[in-house]
mmCIF file of C-alpha atoms in Angstrom:
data_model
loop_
_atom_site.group_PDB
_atom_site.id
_atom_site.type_symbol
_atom_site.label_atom_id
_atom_site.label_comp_id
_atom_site.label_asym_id
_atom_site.label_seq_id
_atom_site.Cartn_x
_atom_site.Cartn_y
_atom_site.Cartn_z
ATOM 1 C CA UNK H 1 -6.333 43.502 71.010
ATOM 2 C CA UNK H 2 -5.940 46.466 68.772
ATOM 3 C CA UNK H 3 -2.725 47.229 69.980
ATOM 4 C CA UNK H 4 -1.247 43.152 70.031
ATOM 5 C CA UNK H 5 -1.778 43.364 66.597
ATOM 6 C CA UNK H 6 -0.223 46.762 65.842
ATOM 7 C CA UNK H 7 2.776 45.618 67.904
ATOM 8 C CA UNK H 8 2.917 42.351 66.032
ATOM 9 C CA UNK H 9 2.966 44.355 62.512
ATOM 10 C CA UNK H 10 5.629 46.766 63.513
ATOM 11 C CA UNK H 11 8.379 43.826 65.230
ATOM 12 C CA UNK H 12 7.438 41.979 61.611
ATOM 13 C CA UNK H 13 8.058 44.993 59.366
ATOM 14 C CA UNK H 14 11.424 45.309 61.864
ATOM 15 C CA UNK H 15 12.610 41.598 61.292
ATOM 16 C CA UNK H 16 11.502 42.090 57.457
ATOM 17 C CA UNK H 17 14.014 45.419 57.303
ATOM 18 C CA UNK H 18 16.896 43.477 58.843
ATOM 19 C CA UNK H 19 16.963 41.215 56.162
ATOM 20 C CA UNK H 20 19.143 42.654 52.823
ATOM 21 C CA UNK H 21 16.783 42.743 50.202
ATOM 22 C CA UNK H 22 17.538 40.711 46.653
ATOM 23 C CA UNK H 23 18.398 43.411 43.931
ATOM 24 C CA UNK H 24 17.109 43.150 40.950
ATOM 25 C CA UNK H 25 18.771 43.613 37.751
ATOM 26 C CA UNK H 26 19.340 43.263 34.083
ATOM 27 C CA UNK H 27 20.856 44.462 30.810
ATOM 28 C CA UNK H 28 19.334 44.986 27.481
ATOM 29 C CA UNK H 29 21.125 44.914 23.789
ATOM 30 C CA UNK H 30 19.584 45.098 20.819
ATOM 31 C CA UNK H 31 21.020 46.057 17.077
ATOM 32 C CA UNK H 32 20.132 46.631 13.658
ATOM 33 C CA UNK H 33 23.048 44.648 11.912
ATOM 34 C CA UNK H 34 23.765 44.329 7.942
ATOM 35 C CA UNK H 35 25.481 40.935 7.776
ATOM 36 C CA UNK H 36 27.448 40.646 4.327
ATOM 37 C CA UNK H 37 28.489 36.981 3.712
ATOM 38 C CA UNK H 38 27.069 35.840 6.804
ATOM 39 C CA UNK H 39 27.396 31.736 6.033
ATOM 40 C CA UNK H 40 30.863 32.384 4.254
ATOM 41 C CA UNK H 41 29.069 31.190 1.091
ATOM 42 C CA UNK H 42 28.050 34.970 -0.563
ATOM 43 C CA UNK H 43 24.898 35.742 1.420
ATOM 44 C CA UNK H 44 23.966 39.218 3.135
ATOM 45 C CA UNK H 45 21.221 39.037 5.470
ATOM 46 C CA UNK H 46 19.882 42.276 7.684
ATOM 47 C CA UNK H 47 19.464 41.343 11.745
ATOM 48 C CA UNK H 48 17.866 42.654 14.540
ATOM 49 C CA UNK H 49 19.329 41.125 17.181
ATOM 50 C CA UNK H 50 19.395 40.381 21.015
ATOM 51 C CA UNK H 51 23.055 40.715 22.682
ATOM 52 C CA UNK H 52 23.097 38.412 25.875
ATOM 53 C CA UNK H 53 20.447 40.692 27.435
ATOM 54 C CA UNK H 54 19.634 39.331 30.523
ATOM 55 C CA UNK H 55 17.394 39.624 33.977
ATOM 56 C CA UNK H 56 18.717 38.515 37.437
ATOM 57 C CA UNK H 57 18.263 38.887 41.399
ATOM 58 C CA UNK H 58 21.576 38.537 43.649
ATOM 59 C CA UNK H 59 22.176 39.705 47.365
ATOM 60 C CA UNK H 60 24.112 39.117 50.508
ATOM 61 C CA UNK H 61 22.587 38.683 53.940
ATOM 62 C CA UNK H 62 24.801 39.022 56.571
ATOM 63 C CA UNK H 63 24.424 35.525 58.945
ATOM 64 C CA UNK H 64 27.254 36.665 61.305
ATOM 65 C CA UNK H 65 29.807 39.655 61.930
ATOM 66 C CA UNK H 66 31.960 37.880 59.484
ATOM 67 C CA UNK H 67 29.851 35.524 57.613
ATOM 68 C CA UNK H 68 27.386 35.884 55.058
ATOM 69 C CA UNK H 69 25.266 34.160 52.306
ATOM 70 C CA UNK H 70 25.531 35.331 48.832
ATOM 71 C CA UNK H 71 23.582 34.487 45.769
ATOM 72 C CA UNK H 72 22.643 34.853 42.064
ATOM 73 C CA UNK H 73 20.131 33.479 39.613
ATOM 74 C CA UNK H 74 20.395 34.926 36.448
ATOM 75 C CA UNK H 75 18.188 34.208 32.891
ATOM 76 C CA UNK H 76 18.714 34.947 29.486
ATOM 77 C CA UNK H 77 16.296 37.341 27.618
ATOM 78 C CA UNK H 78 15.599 37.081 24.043
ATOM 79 C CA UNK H 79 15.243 41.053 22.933
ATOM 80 C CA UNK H 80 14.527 40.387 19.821
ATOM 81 C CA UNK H 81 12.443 37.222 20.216
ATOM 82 C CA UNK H 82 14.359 34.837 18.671
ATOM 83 C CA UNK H 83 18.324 34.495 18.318
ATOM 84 C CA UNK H 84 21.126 33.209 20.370
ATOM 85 C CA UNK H 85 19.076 34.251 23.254
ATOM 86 C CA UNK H 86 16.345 31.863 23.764
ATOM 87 C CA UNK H 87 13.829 33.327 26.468
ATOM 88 C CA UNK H 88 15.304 32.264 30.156
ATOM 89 C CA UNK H 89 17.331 29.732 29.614
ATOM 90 C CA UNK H 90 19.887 29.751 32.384
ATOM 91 C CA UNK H 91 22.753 32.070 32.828
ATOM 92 C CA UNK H 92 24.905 32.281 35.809
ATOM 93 C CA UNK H 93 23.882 31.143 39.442
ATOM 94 C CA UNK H 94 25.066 30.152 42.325
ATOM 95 C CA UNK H 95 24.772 29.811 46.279
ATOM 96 C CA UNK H 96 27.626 30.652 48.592
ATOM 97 C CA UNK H 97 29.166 31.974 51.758
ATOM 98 C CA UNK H 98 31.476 34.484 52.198
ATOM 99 C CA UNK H 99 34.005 35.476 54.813
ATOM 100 C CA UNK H 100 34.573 38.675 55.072
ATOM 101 C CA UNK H 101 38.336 39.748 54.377
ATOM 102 C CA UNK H 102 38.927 35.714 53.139
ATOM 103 C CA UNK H 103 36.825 35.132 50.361
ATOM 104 C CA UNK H 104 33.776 33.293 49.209
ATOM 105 C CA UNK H 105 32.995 29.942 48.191
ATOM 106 C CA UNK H 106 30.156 29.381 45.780
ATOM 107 C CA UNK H 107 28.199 26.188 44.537
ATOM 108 C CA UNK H 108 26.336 26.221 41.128
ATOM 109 C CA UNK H 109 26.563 27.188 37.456
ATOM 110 C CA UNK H 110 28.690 30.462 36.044
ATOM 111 C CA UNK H 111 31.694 31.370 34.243
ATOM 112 C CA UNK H 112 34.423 30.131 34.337
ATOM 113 C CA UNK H 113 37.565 32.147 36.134
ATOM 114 C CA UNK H 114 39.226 31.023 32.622
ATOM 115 C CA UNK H 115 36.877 32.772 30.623
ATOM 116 C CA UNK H 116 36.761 36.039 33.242
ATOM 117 C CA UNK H 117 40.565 36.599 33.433
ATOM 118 C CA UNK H 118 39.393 38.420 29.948
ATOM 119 C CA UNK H 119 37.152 41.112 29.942
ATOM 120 C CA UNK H 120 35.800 43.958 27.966
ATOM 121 C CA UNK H 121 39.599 45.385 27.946
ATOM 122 C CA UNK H 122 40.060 42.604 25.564
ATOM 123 C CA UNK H 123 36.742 42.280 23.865
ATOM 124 C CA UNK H 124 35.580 45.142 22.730
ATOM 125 C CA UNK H 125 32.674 43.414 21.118
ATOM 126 C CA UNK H 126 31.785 41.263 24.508
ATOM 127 C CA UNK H 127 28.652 39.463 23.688
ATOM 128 C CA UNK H 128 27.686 40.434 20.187
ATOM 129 C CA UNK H 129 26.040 37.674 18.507
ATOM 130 C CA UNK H 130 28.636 37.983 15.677
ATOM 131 C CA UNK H 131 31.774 39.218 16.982
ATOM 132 C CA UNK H 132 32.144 38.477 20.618
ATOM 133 C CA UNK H 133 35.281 36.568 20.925
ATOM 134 C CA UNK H 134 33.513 33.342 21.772
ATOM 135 C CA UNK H 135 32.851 32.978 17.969
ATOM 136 C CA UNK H 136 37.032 32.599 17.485
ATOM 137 C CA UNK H 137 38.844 31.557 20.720
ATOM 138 C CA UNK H 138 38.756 28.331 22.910
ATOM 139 C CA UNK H 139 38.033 28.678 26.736
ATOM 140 C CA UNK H 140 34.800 30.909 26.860
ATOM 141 C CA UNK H 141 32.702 28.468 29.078
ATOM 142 C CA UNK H 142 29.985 28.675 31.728
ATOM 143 C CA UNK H 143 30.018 25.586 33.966
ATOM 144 C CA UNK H 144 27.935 23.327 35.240
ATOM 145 C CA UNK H 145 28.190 21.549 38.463
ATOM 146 C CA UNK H 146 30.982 23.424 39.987
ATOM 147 C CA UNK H 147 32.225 24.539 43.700
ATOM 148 C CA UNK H 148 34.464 27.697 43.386
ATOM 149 C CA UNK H 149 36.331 29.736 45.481
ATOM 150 C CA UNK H 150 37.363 33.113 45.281
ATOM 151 C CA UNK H 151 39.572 35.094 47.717
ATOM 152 C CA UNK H 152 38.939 38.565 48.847
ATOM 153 C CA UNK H 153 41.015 41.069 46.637
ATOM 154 C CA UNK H 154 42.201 43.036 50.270
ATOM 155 C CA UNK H 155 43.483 39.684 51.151
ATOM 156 C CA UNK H 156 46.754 39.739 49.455
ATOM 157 C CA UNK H 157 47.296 43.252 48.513
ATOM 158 C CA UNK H 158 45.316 43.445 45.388
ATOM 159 C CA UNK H 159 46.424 39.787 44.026
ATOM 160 C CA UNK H 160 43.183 37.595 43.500
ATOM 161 C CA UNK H 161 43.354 33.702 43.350
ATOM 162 C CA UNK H 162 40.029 32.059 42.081
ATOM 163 C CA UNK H 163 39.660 28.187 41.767
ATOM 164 C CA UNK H 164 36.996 26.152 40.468
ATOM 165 C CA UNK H 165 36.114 22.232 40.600
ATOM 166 C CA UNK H 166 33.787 20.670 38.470
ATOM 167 C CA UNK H 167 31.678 17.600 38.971
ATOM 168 C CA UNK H 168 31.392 15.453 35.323
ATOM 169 C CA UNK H 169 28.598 13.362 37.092
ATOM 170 C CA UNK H 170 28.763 10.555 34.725
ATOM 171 C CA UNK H 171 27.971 13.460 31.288
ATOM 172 C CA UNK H 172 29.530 11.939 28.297
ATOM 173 C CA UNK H 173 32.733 13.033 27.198
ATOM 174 C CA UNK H 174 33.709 12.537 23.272
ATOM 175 C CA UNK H 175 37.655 12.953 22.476
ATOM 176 C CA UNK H 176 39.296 11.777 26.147
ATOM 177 C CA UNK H 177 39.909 8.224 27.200
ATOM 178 C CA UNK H 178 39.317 9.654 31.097
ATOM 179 C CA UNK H 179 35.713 9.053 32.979
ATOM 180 C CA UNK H 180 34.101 11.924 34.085
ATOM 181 C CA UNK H 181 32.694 10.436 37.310
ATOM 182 C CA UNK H 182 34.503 12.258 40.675
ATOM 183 C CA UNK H 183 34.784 15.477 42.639
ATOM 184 C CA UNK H 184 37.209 17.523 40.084
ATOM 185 C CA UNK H 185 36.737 16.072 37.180
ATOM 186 C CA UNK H 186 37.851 19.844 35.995
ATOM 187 C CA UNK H 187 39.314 22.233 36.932
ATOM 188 C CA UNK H 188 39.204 26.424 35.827
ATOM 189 C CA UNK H 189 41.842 28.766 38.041
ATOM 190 C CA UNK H 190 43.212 32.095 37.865
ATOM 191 C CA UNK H 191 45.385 34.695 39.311
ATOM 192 C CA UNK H 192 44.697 38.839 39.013
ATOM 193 C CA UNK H 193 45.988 41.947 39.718
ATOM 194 C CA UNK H 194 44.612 45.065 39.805
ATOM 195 C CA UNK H 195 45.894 48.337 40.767
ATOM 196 C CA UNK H 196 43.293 51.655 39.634
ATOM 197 C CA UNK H 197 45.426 54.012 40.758
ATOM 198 C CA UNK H 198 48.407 52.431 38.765
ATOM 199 C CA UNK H 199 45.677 51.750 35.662
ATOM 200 C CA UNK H 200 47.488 48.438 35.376
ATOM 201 C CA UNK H 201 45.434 44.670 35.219
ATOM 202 C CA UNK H 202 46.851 41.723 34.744
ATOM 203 C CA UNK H 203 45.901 38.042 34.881
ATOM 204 C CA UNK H 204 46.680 34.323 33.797
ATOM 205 C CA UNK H 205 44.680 31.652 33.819
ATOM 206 C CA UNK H 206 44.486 27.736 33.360
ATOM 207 C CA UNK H 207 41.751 25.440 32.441
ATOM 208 C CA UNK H 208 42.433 21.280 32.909
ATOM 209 C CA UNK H 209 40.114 18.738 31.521
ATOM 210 C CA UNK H 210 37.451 21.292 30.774
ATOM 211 C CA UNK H 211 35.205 20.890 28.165
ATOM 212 C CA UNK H 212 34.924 23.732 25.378
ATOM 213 C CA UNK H 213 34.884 24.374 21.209
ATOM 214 C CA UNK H 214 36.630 25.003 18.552
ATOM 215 C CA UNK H 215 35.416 27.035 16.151
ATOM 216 C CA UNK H 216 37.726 26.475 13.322
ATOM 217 C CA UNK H 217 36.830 22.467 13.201
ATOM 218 C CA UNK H 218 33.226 23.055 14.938
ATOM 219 C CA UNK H 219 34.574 21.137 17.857
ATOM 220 C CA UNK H 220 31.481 20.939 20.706
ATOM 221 C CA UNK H 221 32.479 19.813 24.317
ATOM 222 C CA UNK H 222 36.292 18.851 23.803
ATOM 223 C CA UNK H 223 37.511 17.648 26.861
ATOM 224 C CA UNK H 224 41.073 20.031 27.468
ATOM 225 C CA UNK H 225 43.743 22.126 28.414
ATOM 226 C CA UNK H 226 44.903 25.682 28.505
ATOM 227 C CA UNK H 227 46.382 28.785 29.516
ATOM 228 C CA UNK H 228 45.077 32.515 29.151
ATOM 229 C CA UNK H 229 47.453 35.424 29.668
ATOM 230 C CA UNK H 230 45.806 38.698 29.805
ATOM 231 C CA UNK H 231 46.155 42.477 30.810
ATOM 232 C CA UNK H 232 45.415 46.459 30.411
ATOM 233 C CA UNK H 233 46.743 49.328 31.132
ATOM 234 C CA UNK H 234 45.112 52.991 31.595
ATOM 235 C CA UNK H 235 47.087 55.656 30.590
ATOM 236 C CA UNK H 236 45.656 58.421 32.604
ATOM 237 C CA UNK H 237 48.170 57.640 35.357
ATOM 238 C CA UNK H 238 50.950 58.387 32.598
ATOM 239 C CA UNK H 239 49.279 61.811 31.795
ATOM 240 C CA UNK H 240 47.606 60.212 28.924
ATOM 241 C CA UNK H 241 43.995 60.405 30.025
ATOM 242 C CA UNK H 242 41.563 58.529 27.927
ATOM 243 C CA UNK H 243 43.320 55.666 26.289
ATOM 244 C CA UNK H 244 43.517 52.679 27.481
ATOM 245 C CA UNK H 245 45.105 49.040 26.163
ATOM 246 C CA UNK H 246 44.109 45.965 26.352
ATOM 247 C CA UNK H 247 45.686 42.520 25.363
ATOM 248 C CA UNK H 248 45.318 38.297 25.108
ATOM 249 C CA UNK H 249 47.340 35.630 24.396
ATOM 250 C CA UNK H 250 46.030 31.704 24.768
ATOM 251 C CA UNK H 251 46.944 28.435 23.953
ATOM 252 C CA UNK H 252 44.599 25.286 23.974
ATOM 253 C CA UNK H 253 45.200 21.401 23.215
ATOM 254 C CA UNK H 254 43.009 18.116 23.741
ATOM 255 C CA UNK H 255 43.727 17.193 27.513
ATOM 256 C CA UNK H 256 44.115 12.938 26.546
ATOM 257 C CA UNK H 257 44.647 12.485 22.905
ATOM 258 C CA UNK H 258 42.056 9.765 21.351
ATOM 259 C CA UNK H 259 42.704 6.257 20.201
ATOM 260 C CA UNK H 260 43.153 6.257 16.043
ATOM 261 C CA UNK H 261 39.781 3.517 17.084
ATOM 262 C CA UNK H 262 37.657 6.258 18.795
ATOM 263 C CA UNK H 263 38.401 8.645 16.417
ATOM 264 C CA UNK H 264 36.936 6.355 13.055
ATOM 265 C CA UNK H 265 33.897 7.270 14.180
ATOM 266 C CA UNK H 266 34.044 10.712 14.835
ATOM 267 C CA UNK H 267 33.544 13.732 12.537
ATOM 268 C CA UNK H 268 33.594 17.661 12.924
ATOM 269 C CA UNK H 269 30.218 19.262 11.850
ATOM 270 C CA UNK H 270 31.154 19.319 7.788
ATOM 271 C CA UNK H 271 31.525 15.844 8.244
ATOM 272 C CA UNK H 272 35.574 15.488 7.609
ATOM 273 C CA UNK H 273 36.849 12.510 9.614
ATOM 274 C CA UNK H 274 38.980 13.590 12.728
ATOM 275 C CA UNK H 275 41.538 10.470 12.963
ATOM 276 C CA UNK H 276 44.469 12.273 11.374
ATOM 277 C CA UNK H 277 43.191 15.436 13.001
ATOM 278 C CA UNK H 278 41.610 15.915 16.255
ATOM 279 C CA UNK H 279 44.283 14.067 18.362
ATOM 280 C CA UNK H 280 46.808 16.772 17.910
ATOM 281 C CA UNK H 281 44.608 19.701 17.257
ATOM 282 C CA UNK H 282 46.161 22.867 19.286
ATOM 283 C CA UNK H 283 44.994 26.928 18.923
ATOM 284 C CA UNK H 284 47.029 29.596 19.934
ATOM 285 C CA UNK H 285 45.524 32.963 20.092
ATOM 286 C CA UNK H 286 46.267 36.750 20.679
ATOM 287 C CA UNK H 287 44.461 39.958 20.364
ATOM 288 C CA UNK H 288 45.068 43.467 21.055
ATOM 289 C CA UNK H 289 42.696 46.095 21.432
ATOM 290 C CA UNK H 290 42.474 49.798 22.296
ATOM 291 C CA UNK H 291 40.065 52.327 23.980
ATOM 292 C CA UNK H 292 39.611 56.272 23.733
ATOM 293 C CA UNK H 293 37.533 58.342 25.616
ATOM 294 C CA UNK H 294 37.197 61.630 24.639
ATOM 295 C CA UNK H 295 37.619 64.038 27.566
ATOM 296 C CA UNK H 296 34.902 65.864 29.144
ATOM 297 C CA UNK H 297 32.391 63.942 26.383
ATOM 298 C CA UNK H 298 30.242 60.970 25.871
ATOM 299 C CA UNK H 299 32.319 59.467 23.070
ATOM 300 C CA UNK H 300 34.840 56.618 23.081
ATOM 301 C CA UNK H 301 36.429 54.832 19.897
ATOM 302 C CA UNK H 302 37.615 51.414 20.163
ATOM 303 C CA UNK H 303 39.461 49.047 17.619
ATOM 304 C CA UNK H 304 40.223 45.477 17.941
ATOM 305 C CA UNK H 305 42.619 42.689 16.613
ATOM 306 C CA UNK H 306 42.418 39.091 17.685
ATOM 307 C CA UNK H 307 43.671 36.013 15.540
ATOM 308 C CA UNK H 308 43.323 32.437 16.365
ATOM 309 C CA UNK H 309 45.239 29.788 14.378
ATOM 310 C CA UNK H 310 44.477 26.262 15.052
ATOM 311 C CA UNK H 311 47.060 23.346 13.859
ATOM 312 C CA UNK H 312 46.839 19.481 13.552
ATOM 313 C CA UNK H 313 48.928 16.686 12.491
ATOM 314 C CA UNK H 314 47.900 16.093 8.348
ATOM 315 C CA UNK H 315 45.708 18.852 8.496
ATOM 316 C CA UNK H 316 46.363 22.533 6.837
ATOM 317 C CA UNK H 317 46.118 25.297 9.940
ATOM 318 C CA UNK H 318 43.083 27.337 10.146
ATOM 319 C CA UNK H 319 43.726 30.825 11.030
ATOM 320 C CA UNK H 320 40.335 33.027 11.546
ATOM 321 C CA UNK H 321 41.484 37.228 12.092
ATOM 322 C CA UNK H 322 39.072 39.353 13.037
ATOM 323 C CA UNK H 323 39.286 43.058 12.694
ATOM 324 C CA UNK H 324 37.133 46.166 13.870
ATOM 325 C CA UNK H 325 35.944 49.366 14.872
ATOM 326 C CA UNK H 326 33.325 50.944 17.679
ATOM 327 C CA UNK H 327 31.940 54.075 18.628
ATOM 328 C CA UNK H 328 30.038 54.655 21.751
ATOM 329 C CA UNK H 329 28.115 57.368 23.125
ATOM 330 C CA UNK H 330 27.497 57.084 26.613
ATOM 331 C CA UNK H 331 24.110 58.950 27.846
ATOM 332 C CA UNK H 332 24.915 58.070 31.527
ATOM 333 C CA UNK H 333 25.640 54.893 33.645
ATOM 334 C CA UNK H 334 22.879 53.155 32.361
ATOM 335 C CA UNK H 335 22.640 53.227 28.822
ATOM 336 C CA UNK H 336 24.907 53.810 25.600
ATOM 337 C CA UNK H 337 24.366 53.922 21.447
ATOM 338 C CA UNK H 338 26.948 52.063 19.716
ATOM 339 C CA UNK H 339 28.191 51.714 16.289
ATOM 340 C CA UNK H 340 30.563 48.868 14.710
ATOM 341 C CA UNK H 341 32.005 48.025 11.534
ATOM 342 C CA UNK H 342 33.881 44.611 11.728
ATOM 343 C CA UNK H 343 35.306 42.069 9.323
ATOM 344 C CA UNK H 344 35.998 38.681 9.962
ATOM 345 C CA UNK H 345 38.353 35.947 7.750
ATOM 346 C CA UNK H 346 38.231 32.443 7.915
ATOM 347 C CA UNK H 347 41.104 31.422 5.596
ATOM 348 C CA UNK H 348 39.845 28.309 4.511
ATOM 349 C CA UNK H 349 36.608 29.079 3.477
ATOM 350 C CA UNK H 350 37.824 28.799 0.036
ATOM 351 C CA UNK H 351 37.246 27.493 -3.577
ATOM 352 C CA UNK H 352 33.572 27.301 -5.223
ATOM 353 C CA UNK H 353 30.953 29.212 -3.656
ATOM 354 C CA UNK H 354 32.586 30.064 -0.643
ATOM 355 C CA UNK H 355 34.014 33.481 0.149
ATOM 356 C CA UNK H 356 36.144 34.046 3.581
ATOM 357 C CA UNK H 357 35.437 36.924 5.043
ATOM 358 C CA UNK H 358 32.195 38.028 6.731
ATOM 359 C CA UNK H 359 31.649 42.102 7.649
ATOM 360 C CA UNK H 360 29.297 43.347 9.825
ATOM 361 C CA UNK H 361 27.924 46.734 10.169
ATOM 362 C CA UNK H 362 25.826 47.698 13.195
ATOM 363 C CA UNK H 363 23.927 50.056 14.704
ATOM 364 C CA UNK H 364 22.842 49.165 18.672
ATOM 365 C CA UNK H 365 21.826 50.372 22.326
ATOM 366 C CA UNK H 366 22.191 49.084 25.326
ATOM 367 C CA UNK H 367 20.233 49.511 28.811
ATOM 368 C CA UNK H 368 21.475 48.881 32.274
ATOM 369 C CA UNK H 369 19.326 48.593 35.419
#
């Protein structure tokens, strides 16, 4: 009997090891930040504050010699306990299967391939509380409801095509005459390349009928259009080791423009009415940014430009520029210090009481695992 048993243990522990293990994994960011004019309206406050830290599980079990299951369930972590980061709320996740060579189709809620075509190359404040780009541009969504697919990079010789359909399922839409009620109701899509040894990445990007903001009217959930052009480029293969470049360029507008009767009701978060506004509102955006390592050390400097200038019919334009500088020291991998000074202008955050430009300095680390 002894040995039944000891058999049955050891072909269970076998079955267990043939099956991938999840990996688990997260990312903590926390600062000490002096905020001066934080509410454009002369106050300073002093911040400690959580960075998109997160916690997750993902994996891949191989179901055939070409097929597998993949999956991710990611949850927000509030570092600081309290902040932007409320305590797991839900992050990206998904379900999927993936061919091996093709590419993988996944069912769930994460970014969209809009908002990835730009990356830290671009952002060199990527989810600062303050400063991350999200704060100025249009098209920095994570969606709901959505079945995406995503071919393998080897496929066609380092070019990557991603797609994404989302599912409105009847969720109200303010600012569009269209119903949000079929398969598709939006769509996110992209094209990359990438070439290391060549140091060069490149990608563009178009969003249709997805919902998103915008920050210079405090616009929540506006149903529209775009297109994201984005790229880098590391010098080391020019014999320039260290520095690399990064740049955006955007453009956004309402996908159906609002009846003058829809829009009487409607007002932006200060209250101003939208009918001579919101039915031609557009933003076009750019940045440029810039990267360098020191060799042989655990230091890199980074500065960044991006400006965002949003137009509508009877309305002045709103431009907000944002302008800064990081330092990182990179212990290993895992974790880095980090240091930013930053200023931010919101042109019309003008006349009494108001002043239009908020700076940030910060002091930060972040851990990896």
């Amino acid at each position: 009997m002894k040995k039944l048993l000891l058999a049955a243990a050891v072909a269970a522990m076998g079955v267990s090891a043939a099956q991938a293990a999840p990996t688990l994994y997260g990312k903590l960011n926390v600062s000490l930040d002096q905020v001066d004019n934080h509410d454009f309206k002369g106050n300073d406050v002093t911040e400690v504050s959580s960075h998109a830290s997160r916690l997750g599980v993902k994996g891949e079990e191989k179901l055939t010699d070409n097929l597998s299951a993949v999956y991710q369930a990611e949850w927000a972590v509030s570092t600081d306990g309290s902040g932007s980061d409320t305590d797991w709320s839900t992050r990206n996740r998904y379900l999927g299967l993936k061919w091996a060579g093709i590419g993988t189709l996944k069912a769930g809620q994460y970014d969209s391939y809009f908002k990835t075509a730009a990356g830290n190359a671009q952002d060199i404040f990527n989810d600062h509380t303050r400063l991350d780009i999200t704060k100025m541009l249009h098209g920095e969504e994570r969606l709901k409801n959505v079945i995406g697919f995503e071919t393998d990079k080897k496929l066609l010789g380092g070019l990557q095509f991603n797609i994404m359909a989302q599912q409105g399922e009847n969720s109200a839409s303010d600012y569009t005459t269209e119903e949000r009620d079929s398969f598709g109701d939006a769509v996110s899509t992209s094209l990359s390349y990438e070439n290391k040894d060549l140091g060069l990445a490149l990608a563009v990007a178009a969003n249709m009928g997805v919902q998103g903001d915008y920050a210079a009217y405090k616009l929540k959930d506006v149903e529209s259009d775009a297109v994201r052009v984005t790229g880098s480029y590391n010098f080391k293969a020019a014999g320039l080791s260290g520095l690399t470049l990064g740049a955006l360029w955007q453009q956004a507008e309402l996908s159906d423009s609002p009846s003058a009767a829809q829009l009487a009701t409607m007002t932006d978060a200060d209250g101003k009415a939208l009918v001579t506004q919101a039915a031609s509102l557009e933003e076009e955006a750019m940045g440029i940014t810039a990267a360098y390592k020191f060799a042989d050390t655990p230091w890199t400097v980074k500065a960044e430009y991006i400006t965002a200038e949003t137009t509508a019919t009877g309305a002045k334009d709103r431009t907000i520029d944002q302008y800064g500088l990081g330092v990182d020291y990179q212990f290993n991998k895992q974790a880095r210090m980090y240091g930013i000074v930053a200023s931010q202008e919101k042109d019309w955050e003008t006349g009494v009481g108001k002043d239009d430009t908020m700076t940030v300095f910060g002091l930060g680390m972040e851990y990896s695992f």
